[in-house]
Short mmCIF file of C-alpha atoms in Angstrom, two decimals:
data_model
loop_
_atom_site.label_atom_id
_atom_site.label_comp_id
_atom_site.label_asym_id
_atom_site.label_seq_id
_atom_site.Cartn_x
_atom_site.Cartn_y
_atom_site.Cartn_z
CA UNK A 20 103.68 16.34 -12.06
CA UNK A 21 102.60 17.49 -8.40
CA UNK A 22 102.04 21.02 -8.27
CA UNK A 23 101.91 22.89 -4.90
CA UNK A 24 97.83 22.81 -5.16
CA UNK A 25 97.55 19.04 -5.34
CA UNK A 26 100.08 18.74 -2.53
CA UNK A 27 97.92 20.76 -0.10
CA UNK A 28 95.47 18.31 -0.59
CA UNK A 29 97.53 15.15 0.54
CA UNK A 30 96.19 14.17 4.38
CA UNK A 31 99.83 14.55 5.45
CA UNK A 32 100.33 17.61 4.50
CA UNK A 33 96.98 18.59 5.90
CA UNK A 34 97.69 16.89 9.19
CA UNK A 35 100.50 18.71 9.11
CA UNK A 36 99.42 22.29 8.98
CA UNK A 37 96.48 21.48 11.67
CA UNK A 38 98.88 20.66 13.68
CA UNK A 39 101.10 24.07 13.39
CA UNK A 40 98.37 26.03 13.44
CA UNK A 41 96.68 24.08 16.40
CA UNK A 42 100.79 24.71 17.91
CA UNK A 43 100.13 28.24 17.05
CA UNK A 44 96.68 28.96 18.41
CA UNK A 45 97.79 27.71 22.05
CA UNK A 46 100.81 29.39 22.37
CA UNK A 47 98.93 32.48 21.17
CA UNK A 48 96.39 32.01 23.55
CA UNK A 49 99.38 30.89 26.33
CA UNK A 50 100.39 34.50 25.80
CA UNK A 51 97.26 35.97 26.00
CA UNK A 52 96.24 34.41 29.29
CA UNK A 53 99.67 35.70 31.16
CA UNK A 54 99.40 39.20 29.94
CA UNK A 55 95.84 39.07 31.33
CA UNK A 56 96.94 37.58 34.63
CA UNK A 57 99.61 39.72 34.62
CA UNK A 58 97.01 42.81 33.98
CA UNK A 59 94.70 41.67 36.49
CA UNK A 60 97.84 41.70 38.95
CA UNK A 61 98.53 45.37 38.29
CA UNK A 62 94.66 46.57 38.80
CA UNK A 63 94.06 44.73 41.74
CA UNK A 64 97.32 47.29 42.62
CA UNK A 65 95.76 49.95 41.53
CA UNK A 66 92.69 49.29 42.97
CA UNK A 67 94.10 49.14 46.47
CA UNK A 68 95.48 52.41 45.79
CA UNK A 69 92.71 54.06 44.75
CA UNK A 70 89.54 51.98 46.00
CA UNK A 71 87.27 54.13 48.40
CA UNK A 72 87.43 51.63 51.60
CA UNK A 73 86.28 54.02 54.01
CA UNK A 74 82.68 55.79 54.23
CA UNK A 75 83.55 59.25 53.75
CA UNK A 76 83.98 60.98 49.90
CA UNK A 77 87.32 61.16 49.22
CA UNK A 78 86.95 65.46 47.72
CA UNK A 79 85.62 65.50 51.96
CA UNK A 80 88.36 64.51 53.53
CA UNK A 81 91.20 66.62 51.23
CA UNK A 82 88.38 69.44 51.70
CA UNK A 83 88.78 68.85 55.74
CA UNK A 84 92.46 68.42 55.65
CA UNK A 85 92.92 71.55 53.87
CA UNK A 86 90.84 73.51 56.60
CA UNK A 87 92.60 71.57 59.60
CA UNK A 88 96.13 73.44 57.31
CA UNK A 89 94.34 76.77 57.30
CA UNK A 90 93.73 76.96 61.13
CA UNK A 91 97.62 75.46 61.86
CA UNK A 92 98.74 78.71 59.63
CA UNK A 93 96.41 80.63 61.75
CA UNK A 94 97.92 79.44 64.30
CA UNK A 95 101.36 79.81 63.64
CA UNK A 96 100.62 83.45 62.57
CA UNK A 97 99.17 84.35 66.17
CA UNK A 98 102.41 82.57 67.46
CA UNK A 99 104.71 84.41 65.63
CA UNK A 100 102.95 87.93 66.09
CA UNK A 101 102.91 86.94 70.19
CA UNK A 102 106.91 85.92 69.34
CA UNK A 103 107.67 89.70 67.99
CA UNK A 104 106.20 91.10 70.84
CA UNK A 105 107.96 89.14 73.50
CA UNK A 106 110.84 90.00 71.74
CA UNK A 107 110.51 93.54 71.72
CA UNK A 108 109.91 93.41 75.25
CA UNK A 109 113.57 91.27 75.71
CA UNK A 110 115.31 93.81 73.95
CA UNK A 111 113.60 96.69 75.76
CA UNK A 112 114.88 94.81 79.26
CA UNK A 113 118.50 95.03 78.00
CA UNK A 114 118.14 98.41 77.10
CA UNK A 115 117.06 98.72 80.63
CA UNK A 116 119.77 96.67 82.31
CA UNK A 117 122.35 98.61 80.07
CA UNK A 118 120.91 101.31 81.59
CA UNK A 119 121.05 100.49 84.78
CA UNK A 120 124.07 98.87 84.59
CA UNK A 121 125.97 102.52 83.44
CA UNK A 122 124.53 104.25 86.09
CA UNK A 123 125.89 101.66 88.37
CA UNK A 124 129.21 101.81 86.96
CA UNK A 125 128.68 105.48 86.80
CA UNK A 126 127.76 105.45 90.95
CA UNK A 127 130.63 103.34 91.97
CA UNK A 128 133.29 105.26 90.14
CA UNK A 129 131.96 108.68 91.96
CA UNK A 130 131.74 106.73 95.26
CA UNK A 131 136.01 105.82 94.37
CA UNK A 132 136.70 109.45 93.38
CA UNK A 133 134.83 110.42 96.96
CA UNK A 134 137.23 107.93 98.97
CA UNK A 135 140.11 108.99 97.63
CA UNK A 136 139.71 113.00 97.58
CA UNK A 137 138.59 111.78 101.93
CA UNK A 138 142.11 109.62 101.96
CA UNK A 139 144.38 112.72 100.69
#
């Protein structure tokens, strides 16, 4: 009687599981290799996105941004205080041309009531 023990150890049988696992242990490593190819793919991204290619620090330049940001508020504060004022002084000249304009309306209807009061 062959039991499973003595057929392990027939050469055929042996060839045969070298062979799967041999099968095995290169598609494993076949799947291995393109996850790390495909890794390496995705850091080289990230490195370009990240990688310090320049020779100033990185914390420098946000640090310089951020000032150049404070002086445009600056800026844009001075503008708009120097906007308020200007107009202040455009509504204070149409007050003054409403004014004017009244009186002027005011003057010519006087000078009509004159003519005709002469005319009667």
């Amino acid at each position: 009687m062959i039991t499973l023990f003595t057929a392990a150890l027939e050469p055929s049988v042996q060839a045969a599981v070298v062979t799967a696992i041999g099968a095995v242990l290169v598609a494993l490593v076949g799947i291995v290799l393109e996850l790390l190819r495909r890794n390496h793919k995705r850091l080289g991204k990230v490195t370009d996105q990240v990688e310090n290619n320049h020779t100033s620090n990185l914390r420098d330049d946000v640090d310089q941004l951020l000032a150049g940001v404070d002086q445009l508020l600056a800026g844009q504060q001075a503008q708009d205080s120097l906007l308020r004022e200007h107009t202040r002084d455009i509504n204070g000249l149409r007050a003054d041309l409403r004014h004017e304009r009244a009186e002027r309306l005011d003057v010519e209807r006087r000078v009509e009531e004159v003519r005709r009061d002469r005319h009667r």
